[in-house]
Coordinates of C-alpha atoms (C1' of nucleotides) in Angstrom, one line a residue:
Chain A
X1 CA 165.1 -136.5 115.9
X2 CA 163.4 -135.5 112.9
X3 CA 159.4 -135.2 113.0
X4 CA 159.5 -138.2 110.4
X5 CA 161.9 -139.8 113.1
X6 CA 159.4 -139.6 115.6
X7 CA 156.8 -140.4 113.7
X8 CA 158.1 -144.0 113.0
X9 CA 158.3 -144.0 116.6
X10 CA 155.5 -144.0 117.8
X11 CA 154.4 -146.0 114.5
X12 CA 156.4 -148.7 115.9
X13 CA 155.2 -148.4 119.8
X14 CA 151.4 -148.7 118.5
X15 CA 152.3 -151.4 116.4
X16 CA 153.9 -153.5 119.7
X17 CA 151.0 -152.4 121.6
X18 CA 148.6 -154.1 119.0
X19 CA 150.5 -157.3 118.9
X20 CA 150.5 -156.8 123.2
X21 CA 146.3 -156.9 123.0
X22 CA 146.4 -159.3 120.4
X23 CA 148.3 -161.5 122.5
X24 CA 146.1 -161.0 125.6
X25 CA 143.2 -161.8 123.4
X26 CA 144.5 -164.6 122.6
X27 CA 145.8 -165.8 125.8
X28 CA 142.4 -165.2 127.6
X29 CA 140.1 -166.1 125.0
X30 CA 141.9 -169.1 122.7
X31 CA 143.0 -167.9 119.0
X32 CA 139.1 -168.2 117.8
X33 CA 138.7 -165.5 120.4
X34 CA 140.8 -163.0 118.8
X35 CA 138.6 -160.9 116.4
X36 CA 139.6 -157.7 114.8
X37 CA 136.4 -156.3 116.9
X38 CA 137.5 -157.0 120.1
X39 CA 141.2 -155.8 119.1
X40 CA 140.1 -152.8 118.3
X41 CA 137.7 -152.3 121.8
X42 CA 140.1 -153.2 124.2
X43 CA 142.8 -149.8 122.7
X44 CA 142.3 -146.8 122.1
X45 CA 142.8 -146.5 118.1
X46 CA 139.8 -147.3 115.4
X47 CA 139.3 -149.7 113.0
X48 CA 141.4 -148.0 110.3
X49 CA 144.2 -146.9 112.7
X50 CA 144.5 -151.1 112.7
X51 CA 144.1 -151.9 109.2
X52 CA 147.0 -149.5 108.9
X53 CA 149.3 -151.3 110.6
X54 CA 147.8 -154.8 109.6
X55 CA 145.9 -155.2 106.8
X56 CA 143.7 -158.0 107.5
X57 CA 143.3 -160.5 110.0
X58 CA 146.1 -162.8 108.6
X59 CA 148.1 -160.1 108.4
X60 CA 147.8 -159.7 112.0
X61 CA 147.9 -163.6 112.8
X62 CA 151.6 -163.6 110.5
X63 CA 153.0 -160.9 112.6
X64 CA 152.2 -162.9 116.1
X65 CA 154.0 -165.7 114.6
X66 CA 156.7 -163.5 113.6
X67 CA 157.0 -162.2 117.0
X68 CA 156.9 -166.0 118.6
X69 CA 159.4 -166.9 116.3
X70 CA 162.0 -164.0 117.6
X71 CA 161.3 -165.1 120.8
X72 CA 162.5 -168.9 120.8
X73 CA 165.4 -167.5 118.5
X74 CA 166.3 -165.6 121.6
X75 CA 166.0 -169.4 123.6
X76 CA 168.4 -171.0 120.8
X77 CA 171.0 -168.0 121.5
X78 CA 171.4 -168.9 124.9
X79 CA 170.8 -173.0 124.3
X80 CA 174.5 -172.5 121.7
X81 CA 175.9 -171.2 124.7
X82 CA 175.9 -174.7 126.5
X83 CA 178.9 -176.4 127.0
X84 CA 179.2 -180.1 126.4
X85 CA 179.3 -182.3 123.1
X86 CA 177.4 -181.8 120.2
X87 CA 174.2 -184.3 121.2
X88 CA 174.2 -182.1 124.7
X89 CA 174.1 -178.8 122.8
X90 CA 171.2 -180.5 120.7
X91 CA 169.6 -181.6 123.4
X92 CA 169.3 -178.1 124.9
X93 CA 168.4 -177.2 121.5
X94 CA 165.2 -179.6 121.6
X95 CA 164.7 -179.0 125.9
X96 CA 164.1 -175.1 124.7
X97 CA 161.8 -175.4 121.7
X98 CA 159.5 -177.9 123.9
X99 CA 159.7 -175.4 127.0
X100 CA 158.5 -172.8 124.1
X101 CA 155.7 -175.1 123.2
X102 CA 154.4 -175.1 126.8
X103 CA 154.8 -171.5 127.4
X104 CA 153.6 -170.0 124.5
X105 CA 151.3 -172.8 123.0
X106 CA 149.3 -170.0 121.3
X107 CA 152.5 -168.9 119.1
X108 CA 153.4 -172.6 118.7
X109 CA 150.3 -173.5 117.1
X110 CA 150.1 -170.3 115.3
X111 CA 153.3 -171.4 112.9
X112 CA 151.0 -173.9 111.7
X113 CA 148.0 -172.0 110.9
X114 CA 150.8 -169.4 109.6
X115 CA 151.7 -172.1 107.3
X116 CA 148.3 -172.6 105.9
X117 CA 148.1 -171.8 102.3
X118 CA 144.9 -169.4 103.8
X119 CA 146.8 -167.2 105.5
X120 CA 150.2 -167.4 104.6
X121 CA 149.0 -165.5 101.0
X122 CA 146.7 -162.7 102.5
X123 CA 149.2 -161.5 104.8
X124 CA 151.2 -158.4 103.8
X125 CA 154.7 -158.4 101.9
X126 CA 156.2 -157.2 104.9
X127 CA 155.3 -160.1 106.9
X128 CA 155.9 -162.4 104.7
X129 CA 159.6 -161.6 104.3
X130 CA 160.1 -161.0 108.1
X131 CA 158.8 -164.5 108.6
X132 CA 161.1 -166.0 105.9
X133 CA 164.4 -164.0 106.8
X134 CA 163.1 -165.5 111.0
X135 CA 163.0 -169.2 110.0
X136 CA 166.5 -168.9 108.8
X137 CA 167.8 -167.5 111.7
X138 CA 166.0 -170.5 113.6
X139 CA 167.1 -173.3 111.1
X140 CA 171.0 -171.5 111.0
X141 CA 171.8 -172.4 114.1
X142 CA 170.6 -176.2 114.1
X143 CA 172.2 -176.6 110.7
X144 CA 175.5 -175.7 112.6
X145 CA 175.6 -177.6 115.0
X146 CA 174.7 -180.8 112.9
X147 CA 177.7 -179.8 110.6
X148 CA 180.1 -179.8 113.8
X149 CA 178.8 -182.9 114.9
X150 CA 179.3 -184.6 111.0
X151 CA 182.5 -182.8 110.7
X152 CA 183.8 -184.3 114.1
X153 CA 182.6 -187.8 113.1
X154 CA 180.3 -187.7 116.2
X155 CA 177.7 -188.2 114.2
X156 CA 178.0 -191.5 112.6
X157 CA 175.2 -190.7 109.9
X158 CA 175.2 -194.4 108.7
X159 CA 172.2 -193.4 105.7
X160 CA 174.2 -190.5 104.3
X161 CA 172.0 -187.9 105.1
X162 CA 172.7 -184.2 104.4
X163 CA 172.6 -181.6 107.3
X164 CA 170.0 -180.2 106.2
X165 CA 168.0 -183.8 106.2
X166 CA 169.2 -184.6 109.6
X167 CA 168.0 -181.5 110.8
X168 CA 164.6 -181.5 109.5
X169 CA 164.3 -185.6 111.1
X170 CA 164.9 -183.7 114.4
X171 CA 162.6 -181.0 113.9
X172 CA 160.2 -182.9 112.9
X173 CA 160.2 -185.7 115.5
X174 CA 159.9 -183.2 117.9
X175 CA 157.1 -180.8 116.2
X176 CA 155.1 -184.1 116.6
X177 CA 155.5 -185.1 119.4
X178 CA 154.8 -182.1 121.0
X179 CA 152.0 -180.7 118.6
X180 CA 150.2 -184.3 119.5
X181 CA 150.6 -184.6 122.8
X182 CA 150.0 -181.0 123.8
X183 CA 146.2 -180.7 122.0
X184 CA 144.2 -180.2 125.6
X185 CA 146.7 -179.5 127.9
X186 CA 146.4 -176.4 128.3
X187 CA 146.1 -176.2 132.4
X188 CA 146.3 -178.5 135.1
X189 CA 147.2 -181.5 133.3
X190 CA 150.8 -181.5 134.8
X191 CA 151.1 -185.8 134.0
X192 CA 150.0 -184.7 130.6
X193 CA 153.3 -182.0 130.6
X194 CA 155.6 -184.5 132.1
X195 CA 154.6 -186.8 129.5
X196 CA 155.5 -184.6 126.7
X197 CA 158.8 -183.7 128.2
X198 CA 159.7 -187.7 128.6
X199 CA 158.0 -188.7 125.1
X200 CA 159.5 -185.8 123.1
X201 CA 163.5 -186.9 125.1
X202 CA 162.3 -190.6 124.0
X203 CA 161.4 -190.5 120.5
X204 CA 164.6 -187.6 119.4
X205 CA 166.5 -190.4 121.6
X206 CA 165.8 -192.8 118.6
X207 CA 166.4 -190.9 116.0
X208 CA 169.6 -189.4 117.4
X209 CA 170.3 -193.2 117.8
X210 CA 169.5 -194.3 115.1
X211 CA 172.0 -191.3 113.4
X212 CA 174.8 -193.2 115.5
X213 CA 175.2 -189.8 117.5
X214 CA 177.9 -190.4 120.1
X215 CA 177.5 -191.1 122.9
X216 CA 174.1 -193.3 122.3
X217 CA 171.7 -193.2 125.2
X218 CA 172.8 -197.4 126.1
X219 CA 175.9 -196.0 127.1
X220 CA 175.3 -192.7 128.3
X221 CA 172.8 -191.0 130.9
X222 CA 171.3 -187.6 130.0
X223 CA 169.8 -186.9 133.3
X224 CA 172.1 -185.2 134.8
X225 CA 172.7 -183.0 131.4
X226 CA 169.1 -182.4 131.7
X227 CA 169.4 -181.2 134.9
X228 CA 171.9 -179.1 134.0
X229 CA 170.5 -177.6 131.4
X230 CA 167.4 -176.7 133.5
X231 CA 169.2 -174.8 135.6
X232 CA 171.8 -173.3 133.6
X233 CA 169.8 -172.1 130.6
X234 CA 166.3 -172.4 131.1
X235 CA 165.7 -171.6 134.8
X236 CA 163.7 -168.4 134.1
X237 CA 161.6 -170.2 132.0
X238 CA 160.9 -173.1 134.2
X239 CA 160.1 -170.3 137.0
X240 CA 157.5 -168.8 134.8
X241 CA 155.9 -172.2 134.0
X242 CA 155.5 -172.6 137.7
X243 CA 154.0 -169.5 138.4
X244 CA 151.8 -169.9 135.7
X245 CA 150.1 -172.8 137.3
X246 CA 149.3 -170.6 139.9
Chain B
X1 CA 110.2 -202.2 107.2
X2 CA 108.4 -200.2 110.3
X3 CA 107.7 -196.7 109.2
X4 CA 110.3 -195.7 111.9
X5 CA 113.1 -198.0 110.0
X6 CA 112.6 -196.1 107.1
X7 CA 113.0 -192.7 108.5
X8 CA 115.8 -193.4 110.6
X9 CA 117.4 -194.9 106.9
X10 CA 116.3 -191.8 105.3
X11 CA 117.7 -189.7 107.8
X12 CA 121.0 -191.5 107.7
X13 CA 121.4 -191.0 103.8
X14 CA 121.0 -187.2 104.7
X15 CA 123.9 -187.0 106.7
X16 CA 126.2 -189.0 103.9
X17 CA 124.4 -186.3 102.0
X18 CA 126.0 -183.4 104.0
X19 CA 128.9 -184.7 104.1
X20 CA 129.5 -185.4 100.5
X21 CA 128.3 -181.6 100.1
X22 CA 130.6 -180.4 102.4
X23 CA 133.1 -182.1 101.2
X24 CA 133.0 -180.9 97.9
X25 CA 132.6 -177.3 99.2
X26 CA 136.3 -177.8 101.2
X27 CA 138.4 -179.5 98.4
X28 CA 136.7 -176.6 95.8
X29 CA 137.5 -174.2 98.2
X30 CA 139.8 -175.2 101.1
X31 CA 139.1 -175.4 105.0
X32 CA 138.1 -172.0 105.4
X33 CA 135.6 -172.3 102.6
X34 CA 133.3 -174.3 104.3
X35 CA 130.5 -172.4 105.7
X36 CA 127.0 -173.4 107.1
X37 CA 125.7 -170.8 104.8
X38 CA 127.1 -172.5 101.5
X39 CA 126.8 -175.9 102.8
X40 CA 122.6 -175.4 103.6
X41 CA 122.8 -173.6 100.0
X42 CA 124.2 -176.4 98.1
X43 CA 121.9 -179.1 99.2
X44 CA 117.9 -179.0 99.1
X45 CA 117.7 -178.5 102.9
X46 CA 116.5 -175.9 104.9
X47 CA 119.2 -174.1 107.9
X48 CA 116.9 -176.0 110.3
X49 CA 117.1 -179.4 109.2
X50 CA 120.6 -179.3 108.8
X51 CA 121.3 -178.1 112.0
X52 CA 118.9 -181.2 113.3
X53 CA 122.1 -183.2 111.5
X54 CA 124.2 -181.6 113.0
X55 CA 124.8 -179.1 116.5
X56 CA 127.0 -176.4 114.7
X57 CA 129.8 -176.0 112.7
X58 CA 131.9 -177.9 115.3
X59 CA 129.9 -181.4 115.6
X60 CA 130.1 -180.8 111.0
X61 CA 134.0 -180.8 111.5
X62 CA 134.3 -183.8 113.7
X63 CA 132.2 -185.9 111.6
X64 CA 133.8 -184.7 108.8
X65 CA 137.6 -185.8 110.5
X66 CA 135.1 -189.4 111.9
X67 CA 134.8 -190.1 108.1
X68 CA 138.4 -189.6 107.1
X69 CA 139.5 -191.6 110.1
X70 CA 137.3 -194.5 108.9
X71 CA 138.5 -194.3 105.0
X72 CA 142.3 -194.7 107.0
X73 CA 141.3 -197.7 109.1
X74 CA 139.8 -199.5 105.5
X75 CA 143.4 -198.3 104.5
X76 CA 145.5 -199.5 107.7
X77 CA 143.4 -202.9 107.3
X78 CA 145.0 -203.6 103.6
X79 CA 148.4 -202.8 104.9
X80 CA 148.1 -205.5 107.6
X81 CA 147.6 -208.1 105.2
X82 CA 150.8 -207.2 103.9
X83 CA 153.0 -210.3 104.0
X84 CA 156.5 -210.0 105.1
X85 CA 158.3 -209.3 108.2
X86 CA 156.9 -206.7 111.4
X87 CA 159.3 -203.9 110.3
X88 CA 158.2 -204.6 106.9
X89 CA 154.5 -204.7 107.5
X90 CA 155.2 -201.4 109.4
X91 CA 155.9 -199.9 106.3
X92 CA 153.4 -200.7 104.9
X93 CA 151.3 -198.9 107.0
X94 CA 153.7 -196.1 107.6
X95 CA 153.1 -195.8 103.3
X96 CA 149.4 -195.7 103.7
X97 CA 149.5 -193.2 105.8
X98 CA 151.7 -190.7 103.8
X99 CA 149.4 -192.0 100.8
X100 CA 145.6 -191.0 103.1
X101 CA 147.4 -187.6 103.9
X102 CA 148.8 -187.0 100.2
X103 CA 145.2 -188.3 98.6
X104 CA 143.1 -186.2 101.6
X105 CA 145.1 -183.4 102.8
X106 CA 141.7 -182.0 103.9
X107 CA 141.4 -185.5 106.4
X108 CA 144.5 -184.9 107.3
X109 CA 144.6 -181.4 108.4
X110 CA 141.0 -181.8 110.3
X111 CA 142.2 -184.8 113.2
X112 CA 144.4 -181.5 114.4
X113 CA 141.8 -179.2 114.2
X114 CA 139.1 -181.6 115.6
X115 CA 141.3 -182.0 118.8
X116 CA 141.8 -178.2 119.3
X117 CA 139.5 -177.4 122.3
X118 CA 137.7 -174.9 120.5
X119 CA 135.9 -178.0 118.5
X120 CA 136.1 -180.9 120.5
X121 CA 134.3 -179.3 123.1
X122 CA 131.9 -178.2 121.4
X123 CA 131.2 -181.1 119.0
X124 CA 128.0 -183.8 119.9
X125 CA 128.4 -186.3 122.1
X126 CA 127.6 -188.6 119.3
X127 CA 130.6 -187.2 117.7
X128 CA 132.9 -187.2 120.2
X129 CA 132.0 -190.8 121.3
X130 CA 132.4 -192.1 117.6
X131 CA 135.7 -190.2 117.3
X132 CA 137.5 -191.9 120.6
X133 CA 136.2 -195.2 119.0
X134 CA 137.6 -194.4 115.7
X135 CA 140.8 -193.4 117.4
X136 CA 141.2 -197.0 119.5
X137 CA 140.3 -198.8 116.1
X138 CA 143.2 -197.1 114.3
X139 CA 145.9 -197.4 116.6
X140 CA 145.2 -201.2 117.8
X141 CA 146.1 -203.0 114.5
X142 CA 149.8 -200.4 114.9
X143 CA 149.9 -201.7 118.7
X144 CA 149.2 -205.4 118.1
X145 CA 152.1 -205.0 115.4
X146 CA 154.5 -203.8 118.0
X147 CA 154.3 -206.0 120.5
X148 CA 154.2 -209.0 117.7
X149 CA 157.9 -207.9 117.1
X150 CA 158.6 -207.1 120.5
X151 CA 157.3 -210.9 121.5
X152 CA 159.3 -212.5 118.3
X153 CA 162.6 -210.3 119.5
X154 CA 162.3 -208.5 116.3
X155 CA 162.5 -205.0 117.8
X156 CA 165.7 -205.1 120.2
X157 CA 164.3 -201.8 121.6
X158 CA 167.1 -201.2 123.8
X159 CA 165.3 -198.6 126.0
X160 CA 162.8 -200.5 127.1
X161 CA 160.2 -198.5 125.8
X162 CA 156.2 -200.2 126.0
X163 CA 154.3 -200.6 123.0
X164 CA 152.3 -197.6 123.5
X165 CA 155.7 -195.7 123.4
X166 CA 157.0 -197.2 120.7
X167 CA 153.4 -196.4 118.5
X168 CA 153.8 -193.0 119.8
X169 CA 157.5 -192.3 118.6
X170 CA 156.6 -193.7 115.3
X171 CA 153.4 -192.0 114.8
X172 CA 154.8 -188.2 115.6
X173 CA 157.3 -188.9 113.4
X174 CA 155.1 -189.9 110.4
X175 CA 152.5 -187.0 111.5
X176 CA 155.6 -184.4 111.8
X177 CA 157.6 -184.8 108.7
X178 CA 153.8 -184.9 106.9
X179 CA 152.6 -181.9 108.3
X180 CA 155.9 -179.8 108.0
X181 CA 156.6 -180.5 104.4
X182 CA 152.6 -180.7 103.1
X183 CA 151.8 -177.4 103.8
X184 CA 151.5 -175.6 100.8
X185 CA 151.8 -178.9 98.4
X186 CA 148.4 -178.7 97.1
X187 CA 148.9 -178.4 93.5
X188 CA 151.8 -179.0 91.0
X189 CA 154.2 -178.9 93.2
X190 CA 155.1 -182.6 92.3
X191 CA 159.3 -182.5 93.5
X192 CA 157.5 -181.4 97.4
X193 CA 155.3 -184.4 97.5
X194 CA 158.1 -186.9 96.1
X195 CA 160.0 -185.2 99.1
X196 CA 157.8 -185.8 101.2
X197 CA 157.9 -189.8 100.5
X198 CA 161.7 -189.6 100.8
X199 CA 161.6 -187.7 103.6
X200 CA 158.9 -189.7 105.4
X201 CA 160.8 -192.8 105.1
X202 CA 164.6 -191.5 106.2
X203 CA 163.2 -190.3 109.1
X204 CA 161.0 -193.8 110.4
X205 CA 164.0 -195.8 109.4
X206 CA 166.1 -193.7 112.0
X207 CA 163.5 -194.5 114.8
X208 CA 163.1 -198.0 113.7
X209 CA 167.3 -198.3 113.7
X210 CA 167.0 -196.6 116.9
X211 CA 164.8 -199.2 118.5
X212 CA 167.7 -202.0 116.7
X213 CA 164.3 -202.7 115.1
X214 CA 165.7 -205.7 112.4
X215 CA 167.0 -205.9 109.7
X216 CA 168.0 -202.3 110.2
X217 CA 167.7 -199.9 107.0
X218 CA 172.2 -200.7 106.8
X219 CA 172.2 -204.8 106.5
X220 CA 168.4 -204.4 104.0
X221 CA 167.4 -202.9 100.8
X222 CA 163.8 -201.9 101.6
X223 CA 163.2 -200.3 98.2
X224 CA 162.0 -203.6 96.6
X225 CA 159.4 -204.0 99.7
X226 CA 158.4 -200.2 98.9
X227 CA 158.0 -201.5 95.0
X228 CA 155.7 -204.5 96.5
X229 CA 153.9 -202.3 98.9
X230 CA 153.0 -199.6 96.0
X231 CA 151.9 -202.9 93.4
X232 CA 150.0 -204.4 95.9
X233 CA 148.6 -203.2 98.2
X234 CA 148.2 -199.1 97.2
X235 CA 147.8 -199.4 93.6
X236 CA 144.6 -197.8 93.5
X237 CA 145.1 -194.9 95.5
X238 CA 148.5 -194.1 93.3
X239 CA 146.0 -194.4 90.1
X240 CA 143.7 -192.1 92.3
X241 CA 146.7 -189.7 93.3
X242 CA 148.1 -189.8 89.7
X243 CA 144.2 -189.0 87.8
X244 CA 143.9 -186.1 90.1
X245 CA 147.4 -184.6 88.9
X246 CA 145.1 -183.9 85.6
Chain C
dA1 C1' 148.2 -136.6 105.9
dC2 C1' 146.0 -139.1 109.3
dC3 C1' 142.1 -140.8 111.9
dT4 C1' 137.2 -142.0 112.7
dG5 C1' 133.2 -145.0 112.8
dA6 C1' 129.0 -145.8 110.1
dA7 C1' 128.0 -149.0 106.6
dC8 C1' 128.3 -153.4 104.0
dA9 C1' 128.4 -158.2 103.0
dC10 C1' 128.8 -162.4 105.2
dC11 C1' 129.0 -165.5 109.1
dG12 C1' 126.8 -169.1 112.8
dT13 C1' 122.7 -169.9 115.3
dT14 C1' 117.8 -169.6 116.9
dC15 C1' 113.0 -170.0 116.8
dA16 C1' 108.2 -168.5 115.7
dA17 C1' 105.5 -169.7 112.0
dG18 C1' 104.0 -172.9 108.9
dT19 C1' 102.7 -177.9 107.1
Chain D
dA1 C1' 106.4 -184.3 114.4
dC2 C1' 109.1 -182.1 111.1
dC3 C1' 110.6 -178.5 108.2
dT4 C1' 111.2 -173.5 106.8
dG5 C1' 113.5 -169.2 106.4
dA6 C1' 113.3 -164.6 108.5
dA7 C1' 115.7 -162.5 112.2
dC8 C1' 119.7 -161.7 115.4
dA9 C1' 124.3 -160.9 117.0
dC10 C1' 128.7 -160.8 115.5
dC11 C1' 132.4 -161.0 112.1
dG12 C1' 136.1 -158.8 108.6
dT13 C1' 136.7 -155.0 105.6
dT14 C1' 135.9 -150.5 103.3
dC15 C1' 135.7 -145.7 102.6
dA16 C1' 133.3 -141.1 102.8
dA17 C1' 133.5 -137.7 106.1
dG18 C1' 135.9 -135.3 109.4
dT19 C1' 140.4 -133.0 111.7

DNA sequence: ACCTGAACACCGTTCAAGT
DNA sequence: ACCTGAACACCGTTCAAGT
């Protein structure tokens, strides 16, 4: 209520409706077609009203991928909440970061470039520890559910791996899977989609397999699991993916 | 001997001239360093003639990813002669692989960026054409592999997958738990890249003991094979890898 | 204290002018 | 026919001048 209050107020409203443009930017225009020009055309603030609240380009870039990255935490929130045994609440686990690929493929590619040693070190401080404090939330919840699953002996884990190994084998079958199959796909290529969806369930099949993850997928059918969790956890999403076709 | 032979020779030993500049101008100054400014500045060309090489920026960076693409296939093509059994021989090439994107992170990095739409699309036809035919070159000897083991009973693969699956689950794999943990590994940072071997290699052998792939990574030692593959076939480019440390 | 936008250095690309 | 480099539109960033 105090001026300084309000102040950070409104700070923080401007600083959502920059990453908002940003975004549409983006969305219309592919990532190359965000510029700090254009940013600053399509609202009603100057150049160094924006380098105030970013200060460079990569600044900006880190804080998209910062918001992405809130967003599919809010996904894994709701994939914990499924009921079922530990490679079910996994597999809504992987269902939900590939529904996240195909909804927001601009924020999914943008961890990558966020990685990159290019932009990772001209972004601000602030950023920087917003990003790492958000990729522990995101990892937190895997690595707990791998530990349930060791702990319960449902995860047979015949090389010894840690949990923190076995987690990073499932994150990065599927970061592959999806970041190679989903290069051009960006609209009307609904095979290409289905692919990915099948592919990415095949190839953590494997390696979930191959972990001796009870119950394997020889004795066991997922579909209906799918299914559920399709409708149970991720039917708003799946709506919007339809509409966006449209 | 004709007049026209020699300038069409000539012109060819321009390009490899370009691209050895603008080589030199990324692994001096990364991805982002690369501009058509510095690149017609570092070479006794004029903007013109280079952009007679090539159409723009875009068409540079897919001949730039053509030429890493063909250093791998000379590497894939060792691997093959690799004696020993499929799942063996895999490895092989699985090694080569991490060893191409350890030794050329820049190769690496640009097949992503080269399939992005914003550069494929606007890349030469010339390009693009050599690219698609680099890209079935590179992933026949991997397929021909497969099915060997699939014919020879080799690979249970209990899900019935085809060979073009099976390449597929192996190759995200490899290109996930490569791109995730290389990131910032440039320099130095000698415990990342050893973890990135290790890592590379827990998480193929839990696809390959997914697919009952024999003799599965519990009933086999491979670390001997590993020894053999790094002696035999990859000693140079460990040399290489090793000299560059210094 | 906060905001503005002109100005700067650099980028990718083109094309009239030279040889 | 082939090559040159000035010129153009656009980019990211800064900072003196305003309020």
């Amino acid at each position: 209520m105090s001026p300084r209050q309000i102040d950070t107020q409104t700070r923080q409203d401007r600083e959502q409706e920059l990453l908002d443009a940003a975004m549409k930017l983006i969305s219309d225009q592919g990532v190359e077609g965000l510029t700090m020009d254009k940013l600053v055309g399509s609202v009603p603030y100057s150049k160094g009203t924006v380098y105030g609240h970013f200060s460079g380009k990569e600044d900006l870039l880190l804080g998209l991928c910062n918001r992405g990255m809130a967003l599919l935490i809010s996904m894994f929130k709701r994939a914990e909440l499924f009921e079922g045994a530990t490679r079910e609440r996994l597999l809504a686990w992987l269902f939900g970061y590939q529904l996240y690929a195909r909804l927001y493929p601009m924020f999914f590619m943008l961890v990558i470039t966020a990685k990159s040693p290019g932009v990772a070190e001209k972004a601000s401080e602030r950023q920087r520890e917003k990003h790492i404090q958000l990729q522990a939330a995101l990892s937190g919840g895997l690595l707990g559910l791998i530990q349930q699953a060791l702990e319960s002996g449902e995860c047979g884990n015949p090389l010894n791996m840690t949990a923190e190994q076995i987690a990073f084998a499932n994150w990065s079958a599927s970061f592959g899977s999806i970041s190679l199959l989903s290069k051009g796909a960006d609209k009307c290529n609904i095979r290409a989609e289905l692919m990915l969806e099948e592919s990415l369930l095949m190839n953590v099949s494997l390696v979930l397999d191959g972990l001796n993850w009870s119950p394997l997928s020889s004795e066991f059918d997922y579909n209906p699991v799918l299914e559920r969790i399709r409708r149970e956890i991720f039917a708003d999403e799946i709506e919007a993916l339809r509409a966006e076709k449209n």
